[in-house]
mmCIF file of C-alpha atoms and ligand atoms in Angstrom:
data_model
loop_
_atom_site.group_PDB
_atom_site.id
_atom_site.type_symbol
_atom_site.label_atom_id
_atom_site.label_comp_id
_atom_site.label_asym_id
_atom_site.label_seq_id
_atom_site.Cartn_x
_atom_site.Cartn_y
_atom_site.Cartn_z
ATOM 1 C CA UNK N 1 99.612 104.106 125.676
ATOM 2 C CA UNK N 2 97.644 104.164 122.667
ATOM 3 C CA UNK N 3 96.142 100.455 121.977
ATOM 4 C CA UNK N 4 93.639 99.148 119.103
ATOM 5 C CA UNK N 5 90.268 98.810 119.812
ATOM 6 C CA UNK N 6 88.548 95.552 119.207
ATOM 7 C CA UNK N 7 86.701 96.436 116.261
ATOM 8 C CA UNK N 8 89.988 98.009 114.742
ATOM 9 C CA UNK N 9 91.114 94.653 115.114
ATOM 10 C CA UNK N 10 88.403 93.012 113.516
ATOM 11 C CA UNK N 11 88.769 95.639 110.575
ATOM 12 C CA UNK N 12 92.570 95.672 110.052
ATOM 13 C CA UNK N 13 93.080 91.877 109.697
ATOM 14 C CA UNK N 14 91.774 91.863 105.773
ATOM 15 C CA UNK N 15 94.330 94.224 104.233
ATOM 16 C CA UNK N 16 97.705 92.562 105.518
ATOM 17 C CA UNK N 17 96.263 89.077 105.089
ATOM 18 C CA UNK N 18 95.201 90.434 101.449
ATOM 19 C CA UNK N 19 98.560 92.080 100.897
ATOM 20 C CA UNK N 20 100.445 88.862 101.900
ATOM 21 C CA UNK N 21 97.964 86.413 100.463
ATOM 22 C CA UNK N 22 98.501 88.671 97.254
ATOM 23 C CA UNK N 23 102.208 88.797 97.611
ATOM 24 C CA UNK N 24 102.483 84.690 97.754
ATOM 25 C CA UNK N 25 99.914 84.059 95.534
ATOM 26 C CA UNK N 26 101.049 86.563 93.130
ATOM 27 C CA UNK N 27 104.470 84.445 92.597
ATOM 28 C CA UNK N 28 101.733 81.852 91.525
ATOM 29 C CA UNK N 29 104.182 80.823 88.774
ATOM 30 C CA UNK N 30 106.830 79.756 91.142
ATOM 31 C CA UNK N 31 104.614 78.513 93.893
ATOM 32 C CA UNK N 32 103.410 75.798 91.214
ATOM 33 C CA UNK N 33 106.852 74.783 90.292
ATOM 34 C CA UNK N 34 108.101 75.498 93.886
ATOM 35 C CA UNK N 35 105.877 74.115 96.345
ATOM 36 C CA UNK N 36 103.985 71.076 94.657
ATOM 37 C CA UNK N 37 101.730 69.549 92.133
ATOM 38 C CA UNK N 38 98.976 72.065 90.288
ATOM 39 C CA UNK N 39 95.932 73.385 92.186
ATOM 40 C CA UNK N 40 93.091 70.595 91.694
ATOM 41 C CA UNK N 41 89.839 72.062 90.963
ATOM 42 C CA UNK N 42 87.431 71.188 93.275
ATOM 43 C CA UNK N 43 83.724 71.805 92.552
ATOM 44 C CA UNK N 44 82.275 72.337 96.350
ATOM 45 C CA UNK N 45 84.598 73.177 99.163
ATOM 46 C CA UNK N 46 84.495 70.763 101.887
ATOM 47 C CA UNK N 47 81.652 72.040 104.315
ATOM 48 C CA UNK N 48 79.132 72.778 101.400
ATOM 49 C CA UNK N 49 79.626 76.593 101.495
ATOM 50 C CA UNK N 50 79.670 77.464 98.137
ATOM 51 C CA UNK N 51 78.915 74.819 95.596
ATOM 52 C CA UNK N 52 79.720 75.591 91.698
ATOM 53 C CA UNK N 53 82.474 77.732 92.917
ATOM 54 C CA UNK N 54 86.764 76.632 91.134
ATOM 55 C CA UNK N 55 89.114 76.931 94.237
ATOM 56 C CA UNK N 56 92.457 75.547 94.200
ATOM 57 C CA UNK N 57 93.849 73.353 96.920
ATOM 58 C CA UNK N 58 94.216 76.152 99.602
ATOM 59 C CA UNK N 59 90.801 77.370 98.966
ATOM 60 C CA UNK N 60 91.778 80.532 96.734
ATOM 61 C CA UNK N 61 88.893 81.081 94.215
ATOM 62 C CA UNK N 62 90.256 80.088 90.753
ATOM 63 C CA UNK N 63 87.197 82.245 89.153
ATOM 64 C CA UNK N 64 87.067 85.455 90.430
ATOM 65 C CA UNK N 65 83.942 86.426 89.258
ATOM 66 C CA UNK N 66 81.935 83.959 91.125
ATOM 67 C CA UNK N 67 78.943 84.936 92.290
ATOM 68 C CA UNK N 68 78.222 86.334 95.799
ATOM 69 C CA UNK N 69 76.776 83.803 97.923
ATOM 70 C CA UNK N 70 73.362 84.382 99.016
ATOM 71 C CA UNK N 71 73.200 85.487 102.293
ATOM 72 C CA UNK N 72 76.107 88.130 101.308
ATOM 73 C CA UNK N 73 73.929 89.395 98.397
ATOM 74 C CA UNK N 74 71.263 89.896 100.881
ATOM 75 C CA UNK N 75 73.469 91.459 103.524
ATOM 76 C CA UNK N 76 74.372 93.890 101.308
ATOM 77 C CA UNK N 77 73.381 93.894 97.733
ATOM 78 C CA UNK N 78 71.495 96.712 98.714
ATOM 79 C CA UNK N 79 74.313 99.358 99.631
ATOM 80 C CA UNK N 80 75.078 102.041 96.876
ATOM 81 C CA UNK N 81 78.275 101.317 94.989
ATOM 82 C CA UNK N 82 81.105 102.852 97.061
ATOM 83 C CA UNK N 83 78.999 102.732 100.430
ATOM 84 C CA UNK N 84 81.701 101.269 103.106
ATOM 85 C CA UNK N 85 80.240 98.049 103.891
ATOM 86 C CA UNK N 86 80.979 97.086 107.910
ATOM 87 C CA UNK N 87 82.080 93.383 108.208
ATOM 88 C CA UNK N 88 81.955 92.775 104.191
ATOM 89 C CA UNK N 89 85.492 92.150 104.127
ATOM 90 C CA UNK N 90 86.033 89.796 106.061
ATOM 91 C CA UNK N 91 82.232 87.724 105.445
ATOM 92 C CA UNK N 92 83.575 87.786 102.221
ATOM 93 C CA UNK N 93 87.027 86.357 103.095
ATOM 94 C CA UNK N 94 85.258 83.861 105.422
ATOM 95 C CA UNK N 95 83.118 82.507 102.125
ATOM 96 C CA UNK N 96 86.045 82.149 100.510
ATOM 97 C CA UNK N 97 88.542 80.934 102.681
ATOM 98 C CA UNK N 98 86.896 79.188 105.648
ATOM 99 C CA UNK N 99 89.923 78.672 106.779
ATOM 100 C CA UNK N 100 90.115 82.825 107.664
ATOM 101 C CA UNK N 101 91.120 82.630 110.856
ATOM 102 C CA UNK N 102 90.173 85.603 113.994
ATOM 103 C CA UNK N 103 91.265 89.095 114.221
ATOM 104 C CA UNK N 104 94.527 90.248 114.988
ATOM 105 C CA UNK N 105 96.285 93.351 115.448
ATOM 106 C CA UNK N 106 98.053 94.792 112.032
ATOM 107 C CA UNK N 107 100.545 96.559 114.225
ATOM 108 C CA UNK N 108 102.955 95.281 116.819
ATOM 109 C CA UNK N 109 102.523 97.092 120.197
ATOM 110 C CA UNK N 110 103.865 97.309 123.704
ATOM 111 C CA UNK N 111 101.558 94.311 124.921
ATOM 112 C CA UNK N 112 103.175 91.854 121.177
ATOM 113 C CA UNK N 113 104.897 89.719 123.768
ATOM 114 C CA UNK N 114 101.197 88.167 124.358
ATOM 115 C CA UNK N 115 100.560 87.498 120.761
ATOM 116 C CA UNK N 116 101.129 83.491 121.012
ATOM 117 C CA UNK N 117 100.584 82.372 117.590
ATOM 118 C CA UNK N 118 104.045 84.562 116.189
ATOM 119 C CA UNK N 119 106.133 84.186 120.082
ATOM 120 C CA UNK N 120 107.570 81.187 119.160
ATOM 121 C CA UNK N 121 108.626 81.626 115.184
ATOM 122 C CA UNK N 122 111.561 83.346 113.923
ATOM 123 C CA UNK N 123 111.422 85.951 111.282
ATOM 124 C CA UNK N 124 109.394 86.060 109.175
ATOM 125 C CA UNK N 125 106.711 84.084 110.944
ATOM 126 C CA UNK N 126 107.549 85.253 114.507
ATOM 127 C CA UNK N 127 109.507 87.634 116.655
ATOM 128 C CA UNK N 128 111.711 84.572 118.583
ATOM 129 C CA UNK N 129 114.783 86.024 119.478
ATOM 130 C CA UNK N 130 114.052 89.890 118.690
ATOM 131 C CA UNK N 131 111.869 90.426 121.483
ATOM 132 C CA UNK N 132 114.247 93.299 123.181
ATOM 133 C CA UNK N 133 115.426 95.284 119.459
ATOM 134 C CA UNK N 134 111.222 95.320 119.161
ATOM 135 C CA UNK N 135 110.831 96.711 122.900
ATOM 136 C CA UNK N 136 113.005 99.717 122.147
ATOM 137 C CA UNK N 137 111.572 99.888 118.599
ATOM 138 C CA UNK N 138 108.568 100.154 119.820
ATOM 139 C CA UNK N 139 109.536 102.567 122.929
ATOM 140 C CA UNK N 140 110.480 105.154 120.116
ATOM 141 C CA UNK N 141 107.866 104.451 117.644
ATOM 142 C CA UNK N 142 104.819 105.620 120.529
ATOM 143 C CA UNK N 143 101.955 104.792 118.182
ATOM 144 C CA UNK N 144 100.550 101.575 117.053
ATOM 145 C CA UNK N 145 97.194 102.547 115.349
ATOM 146 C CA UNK N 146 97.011 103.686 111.499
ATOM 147 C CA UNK N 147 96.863 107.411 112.893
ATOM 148 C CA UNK N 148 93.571 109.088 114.843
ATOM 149 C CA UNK N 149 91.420 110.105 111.667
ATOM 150 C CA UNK N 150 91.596 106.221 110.270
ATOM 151 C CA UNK N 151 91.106 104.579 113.531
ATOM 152 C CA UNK N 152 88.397 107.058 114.188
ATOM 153 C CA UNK N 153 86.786 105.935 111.413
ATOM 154 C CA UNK N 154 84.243 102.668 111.846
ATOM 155 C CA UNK N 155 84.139 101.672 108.327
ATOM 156 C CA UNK N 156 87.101 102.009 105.998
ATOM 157 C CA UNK N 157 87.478 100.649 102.922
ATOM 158 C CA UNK N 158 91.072 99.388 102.026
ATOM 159 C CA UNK N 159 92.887 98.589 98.689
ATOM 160 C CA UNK N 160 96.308 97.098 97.897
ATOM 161 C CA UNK N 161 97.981 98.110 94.585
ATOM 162 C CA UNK N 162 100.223 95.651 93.756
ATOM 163 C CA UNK N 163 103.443 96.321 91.583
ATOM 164 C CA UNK N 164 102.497 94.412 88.795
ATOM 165 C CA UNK N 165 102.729 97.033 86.006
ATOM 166 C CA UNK N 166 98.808 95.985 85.105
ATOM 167 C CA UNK N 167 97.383 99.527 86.065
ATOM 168 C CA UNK N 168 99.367 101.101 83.522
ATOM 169 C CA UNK N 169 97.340 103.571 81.371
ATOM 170 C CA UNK N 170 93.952 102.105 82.744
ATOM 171 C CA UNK N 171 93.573 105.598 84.121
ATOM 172 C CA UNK N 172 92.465 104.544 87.814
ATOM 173 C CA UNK N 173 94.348 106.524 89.903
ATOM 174 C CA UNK N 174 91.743 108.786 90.904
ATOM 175 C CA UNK N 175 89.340 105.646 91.581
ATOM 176 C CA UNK N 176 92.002 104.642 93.918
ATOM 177 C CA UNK N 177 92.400 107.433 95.619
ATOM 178 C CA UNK N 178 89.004 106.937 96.760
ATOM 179 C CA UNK N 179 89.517 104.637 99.359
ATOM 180 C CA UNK N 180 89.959 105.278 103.070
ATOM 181 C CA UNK N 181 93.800 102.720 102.879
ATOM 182 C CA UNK N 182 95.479 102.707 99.784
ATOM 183 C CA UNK N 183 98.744 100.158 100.841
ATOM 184 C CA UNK N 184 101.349 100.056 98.320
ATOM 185 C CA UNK N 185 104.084 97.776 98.664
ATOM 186 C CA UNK N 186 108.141 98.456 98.544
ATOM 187 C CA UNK N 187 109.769 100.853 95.752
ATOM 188 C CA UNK N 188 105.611 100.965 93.864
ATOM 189 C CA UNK N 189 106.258 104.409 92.473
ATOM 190 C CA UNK N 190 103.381 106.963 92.517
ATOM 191 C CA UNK N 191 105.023 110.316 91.063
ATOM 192 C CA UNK N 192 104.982 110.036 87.577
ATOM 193 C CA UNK N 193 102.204 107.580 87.702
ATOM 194 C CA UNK N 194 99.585 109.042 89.597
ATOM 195 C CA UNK N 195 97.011 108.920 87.006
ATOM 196 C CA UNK N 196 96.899 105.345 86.923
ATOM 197 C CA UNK N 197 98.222 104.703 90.467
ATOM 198 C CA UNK N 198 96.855 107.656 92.309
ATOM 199 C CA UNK N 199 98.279 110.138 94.734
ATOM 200 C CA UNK N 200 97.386 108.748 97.970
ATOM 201 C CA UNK N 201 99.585 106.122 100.011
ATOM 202 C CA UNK N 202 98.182 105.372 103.416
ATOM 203 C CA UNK N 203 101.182 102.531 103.852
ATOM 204 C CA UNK N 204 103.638 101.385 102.330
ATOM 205 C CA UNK N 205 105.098 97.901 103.608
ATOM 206 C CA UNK N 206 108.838 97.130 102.648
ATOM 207 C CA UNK N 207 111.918 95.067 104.293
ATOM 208 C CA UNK N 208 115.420 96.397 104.186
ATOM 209 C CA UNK N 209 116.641 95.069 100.410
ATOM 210 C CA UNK N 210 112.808 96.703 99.552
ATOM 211 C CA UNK N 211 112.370 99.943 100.929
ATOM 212 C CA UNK N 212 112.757 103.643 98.783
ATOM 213 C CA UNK N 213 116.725 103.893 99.000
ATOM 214 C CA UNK N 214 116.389 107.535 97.800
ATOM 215 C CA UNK N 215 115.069 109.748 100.137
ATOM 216 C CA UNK N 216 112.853 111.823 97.727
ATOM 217 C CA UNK N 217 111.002 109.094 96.200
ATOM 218 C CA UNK N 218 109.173 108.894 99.959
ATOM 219 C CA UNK N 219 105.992 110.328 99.446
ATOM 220 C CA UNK N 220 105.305 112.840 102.389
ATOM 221 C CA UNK N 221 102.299 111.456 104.680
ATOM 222 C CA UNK N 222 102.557 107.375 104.226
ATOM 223 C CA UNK N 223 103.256 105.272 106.787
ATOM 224 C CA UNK N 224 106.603 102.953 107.043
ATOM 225 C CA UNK N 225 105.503 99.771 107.475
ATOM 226 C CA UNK N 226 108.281 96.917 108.280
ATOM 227 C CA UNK N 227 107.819 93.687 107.648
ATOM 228 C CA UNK N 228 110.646 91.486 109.061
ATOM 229 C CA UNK N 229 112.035 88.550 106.387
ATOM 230 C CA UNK N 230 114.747 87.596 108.559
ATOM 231 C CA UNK N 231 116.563 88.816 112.575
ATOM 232 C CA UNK N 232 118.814 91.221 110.758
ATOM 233 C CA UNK N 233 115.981 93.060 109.355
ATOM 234 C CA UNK N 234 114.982 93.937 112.919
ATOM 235 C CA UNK N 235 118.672 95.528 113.558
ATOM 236 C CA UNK N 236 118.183 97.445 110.229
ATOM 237 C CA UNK N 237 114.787 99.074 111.370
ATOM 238 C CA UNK N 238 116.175 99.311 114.903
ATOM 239 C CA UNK N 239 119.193 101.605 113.013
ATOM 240 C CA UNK N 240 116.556 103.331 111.046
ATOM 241 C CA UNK N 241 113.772 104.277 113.479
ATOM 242 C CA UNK N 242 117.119 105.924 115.583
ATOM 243 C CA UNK N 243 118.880 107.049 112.609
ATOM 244 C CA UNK N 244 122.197 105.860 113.178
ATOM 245 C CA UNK N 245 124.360 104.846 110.770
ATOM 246 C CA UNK N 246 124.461 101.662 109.130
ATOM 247 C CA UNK N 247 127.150 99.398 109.813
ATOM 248 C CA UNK N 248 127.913 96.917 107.509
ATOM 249 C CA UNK N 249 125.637 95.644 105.548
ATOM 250 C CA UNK N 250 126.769 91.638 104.967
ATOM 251 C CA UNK N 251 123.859 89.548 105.338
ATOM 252 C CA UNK N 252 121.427 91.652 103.237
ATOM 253 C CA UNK N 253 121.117 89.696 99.611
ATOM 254 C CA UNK N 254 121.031 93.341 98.120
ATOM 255 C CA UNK N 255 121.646 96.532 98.650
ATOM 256 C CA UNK N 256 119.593 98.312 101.764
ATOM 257 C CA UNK N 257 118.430 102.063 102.661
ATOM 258 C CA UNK N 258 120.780 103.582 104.454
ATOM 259 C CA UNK N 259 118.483 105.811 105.283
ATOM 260 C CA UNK N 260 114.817 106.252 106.037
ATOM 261 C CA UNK N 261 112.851 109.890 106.009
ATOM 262 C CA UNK N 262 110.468 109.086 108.421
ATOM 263 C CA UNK N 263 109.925 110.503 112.037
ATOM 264 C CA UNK N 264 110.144 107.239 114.593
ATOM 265 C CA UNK N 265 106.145 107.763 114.979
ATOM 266 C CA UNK N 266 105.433 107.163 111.729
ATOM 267 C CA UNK N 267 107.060 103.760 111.594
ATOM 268 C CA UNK N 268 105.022 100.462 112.224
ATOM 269 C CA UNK N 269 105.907 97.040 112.692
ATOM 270 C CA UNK N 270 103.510 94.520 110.652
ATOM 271 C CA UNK N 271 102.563 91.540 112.634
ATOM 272 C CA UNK N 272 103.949 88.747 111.524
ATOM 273 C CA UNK N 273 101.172 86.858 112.173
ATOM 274 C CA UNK N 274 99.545 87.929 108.188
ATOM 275 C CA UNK N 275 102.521 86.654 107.412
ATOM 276 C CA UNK N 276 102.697 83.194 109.271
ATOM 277 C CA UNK N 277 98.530 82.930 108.168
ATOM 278 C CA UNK N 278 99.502 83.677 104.596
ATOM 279 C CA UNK N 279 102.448 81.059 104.564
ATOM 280 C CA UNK N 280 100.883 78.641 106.700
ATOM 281 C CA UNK N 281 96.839 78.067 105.935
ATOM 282 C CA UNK N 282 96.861 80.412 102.620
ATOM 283 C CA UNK N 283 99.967 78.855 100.549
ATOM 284 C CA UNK N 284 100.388 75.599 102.727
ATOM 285 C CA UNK N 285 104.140 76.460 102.868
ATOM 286 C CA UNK N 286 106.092 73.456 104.640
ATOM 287 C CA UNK N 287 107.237 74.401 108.221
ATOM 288 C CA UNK N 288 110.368 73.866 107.480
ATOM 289 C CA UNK N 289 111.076 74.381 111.358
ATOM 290 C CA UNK N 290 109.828 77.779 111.191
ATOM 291 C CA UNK N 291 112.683 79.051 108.821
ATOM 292 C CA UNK N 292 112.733 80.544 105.602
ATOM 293 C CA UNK N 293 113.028 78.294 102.381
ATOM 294 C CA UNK N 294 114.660 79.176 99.588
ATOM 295 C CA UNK N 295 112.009 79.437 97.175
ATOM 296 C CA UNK N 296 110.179 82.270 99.411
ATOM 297 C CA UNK N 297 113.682 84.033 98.852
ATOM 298 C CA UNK N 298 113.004 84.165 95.285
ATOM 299 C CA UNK N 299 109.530 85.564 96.299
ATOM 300 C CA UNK N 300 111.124 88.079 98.137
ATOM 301 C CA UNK N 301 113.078 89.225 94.988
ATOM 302 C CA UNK N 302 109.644 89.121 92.733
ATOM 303 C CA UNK N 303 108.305 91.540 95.231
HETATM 304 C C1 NAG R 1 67.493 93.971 99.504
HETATM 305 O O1 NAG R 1 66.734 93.996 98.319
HETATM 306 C C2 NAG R 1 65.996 92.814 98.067
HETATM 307 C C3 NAG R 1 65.399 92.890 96.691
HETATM 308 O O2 NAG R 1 65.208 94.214 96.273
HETATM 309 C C4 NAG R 1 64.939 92.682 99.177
HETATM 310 O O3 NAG R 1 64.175 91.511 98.958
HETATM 311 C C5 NAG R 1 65.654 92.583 100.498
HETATM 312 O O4 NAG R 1 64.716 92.548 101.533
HETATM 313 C C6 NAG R 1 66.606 93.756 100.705
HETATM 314 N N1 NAG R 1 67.445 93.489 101.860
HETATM 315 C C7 NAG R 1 67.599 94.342 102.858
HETATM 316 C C8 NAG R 1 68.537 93.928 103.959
HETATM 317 O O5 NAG R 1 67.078 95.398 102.885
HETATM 318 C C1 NAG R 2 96.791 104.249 76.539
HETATM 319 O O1 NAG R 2 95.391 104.147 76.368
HETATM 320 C C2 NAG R 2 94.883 104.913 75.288
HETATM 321 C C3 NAG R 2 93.385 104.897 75.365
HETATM 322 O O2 NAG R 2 92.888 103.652 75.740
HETATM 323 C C4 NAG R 2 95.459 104.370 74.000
HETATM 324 O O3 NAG R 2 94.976 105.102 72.903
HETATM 325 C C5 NAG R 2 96.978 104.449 74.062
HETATM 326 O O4 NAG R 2 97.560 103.856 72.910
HETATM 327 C C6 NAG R 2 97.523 103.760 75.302
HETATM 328 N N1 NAG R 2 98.934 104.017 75.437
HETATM 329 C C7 NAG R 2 99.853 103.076 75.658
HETATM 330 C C8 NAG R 2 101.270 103.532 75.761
HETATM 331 O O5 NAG R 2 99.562 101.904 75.759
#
């Protein structure tokens, strides 16, 4: 059984929490209107971190050019552009967001039942009640890492290309391509757009009403990642990783793949803990008993 080391951990953590932190915070529009009163600037975060620094409530940084802290600079302001930078990440993260919490594995595997912090949520901040789909998801799926080069590798550098439409003609694509993780999210499309988007896709995370629908928009070597919005969307991936045949397909909001080109081993599970950090500390989303509200819905459908 293949399991992730420790420092894989420790390295994995930023790009899901980024993805999701981007995701939420990228519906920034509706989380002002949806989810309370506009972020307050505050001039020093509590804790004396950073002082000068424009953060909104949940400590994002309002002014993204800000400065490096000091002892960052230090750390390494002397690396050559492009150098992989061990532990950067996430210092960076904890400057931030001091609220960053510890490591946890990206993927689900065999041991997930121990993961505490997701055991007792439902979708999308847990895996209550889908405990036995994920066993024999997971039975068929055999790997849990982000394949043996990658988790070979003890520096990678990581980048998320959101589906914004802002990379268009800014001619970046082979800048992106660059990077050791290149995630792209649901339907992103890369032929067509490759000079601006790149070629590479390390992994792409979708849900059901998300993910490619036609088979030859997958690109050949990415990884399906799943990322579970509600207990259905396990049964889905359960039907996809064996390729049966959907049956019925009430309960989805839109339209689903019927279909997903991808060998069982080259399907993951996302933890839903990035996604229970993201709603919980990042976004400050109300419990709500664990359940989804309806304005992350309309998130959903932004994606
Ligand atoms: C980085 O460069 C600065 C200024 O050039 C120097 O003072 C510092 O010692 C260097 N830091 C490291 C870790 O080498
Ligand atoms: C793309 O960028 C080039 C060079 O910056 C510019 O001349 C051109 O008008 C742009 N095309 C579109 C469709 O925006």
């Amino acid at each position: 059984m293949k399991t992730m080391k420790p420092t894989h951990k420790a390295l994995f953590i930023l790009c899901p929490t980024l993805v999701l932190g981007f995701i939420y915070y990228s519906s920034g529009k509706l989380h002002l209107h949806v989810w309370g009163p506009k972020p307050q600037l505050e001039t020093e975060i509590t804790g004396g971190r950073i002082v000068g620094s424009v953060y909104d409530k949940q400590g994002f940084l309002l002014q993204l050019d800000t400065k490096l802290p000091q002892e960052l600079a230090y750390k390494y302001g002397n690396l050559s552009e492009g150098a992989c930078k061990p532990g950067y990440a996430a210092a960076k993260m904890t400057t931030i967001y001091p609220k960053f919490m510890k490591p946890a594995p990206m993927f689900l595997d065999r041991n997930f039942k121990l993961l505490a912090k997701v055991s007792n949520y439902l979708p999308p901040f847990g895996f209550k009640t889908q405990e036995k789909v994920i066993d024999s998801i997971l039975t068929a799926t055999k790997y849990y890492g982000l394949g043996e080069h990658l988790d070979s590798l003890s520096c990678k550098r990581c980048i998320i290309v959101g589906n914004g439409g802002i990379l268009f003609n800014k001619s970046l694509g082979s800048r992106i391509d660059e990077y050791d993780v290149v995630v792209r999210l649901n339907e992103a499309p890369v032929k067509g757009y490759s000079k601006d988007v790149g070629t590479k896709t390390t992994i792409r995370i979708t849900y059901p009403e998300g993910a490619i629908q036609k088979s030859d928009n997958y690109e050949k070597d990415s990884l399906f990642v799943f990322s579970a919005f509600k207990p259905l969307d396990f049964k889905w991936l359960r039907q996809m990783v064996f390729k049966e045949k959907l049956r019925g397909t009430e309960g989805f909001w839109k339209s689903v793949a019927h279909y997903v080109p991808r060998e069982p081993t080259e399907m993951r599970i996302l933890n839903p803990y990035f996604i229970q950090e993201a709603a919980f500390q990042f976004i400050g989303l109300p419990l709500n008993n664990g359940l989804m509200g309806k304005g992350v819905r309309h998130m959903q459908a932004s994606l």
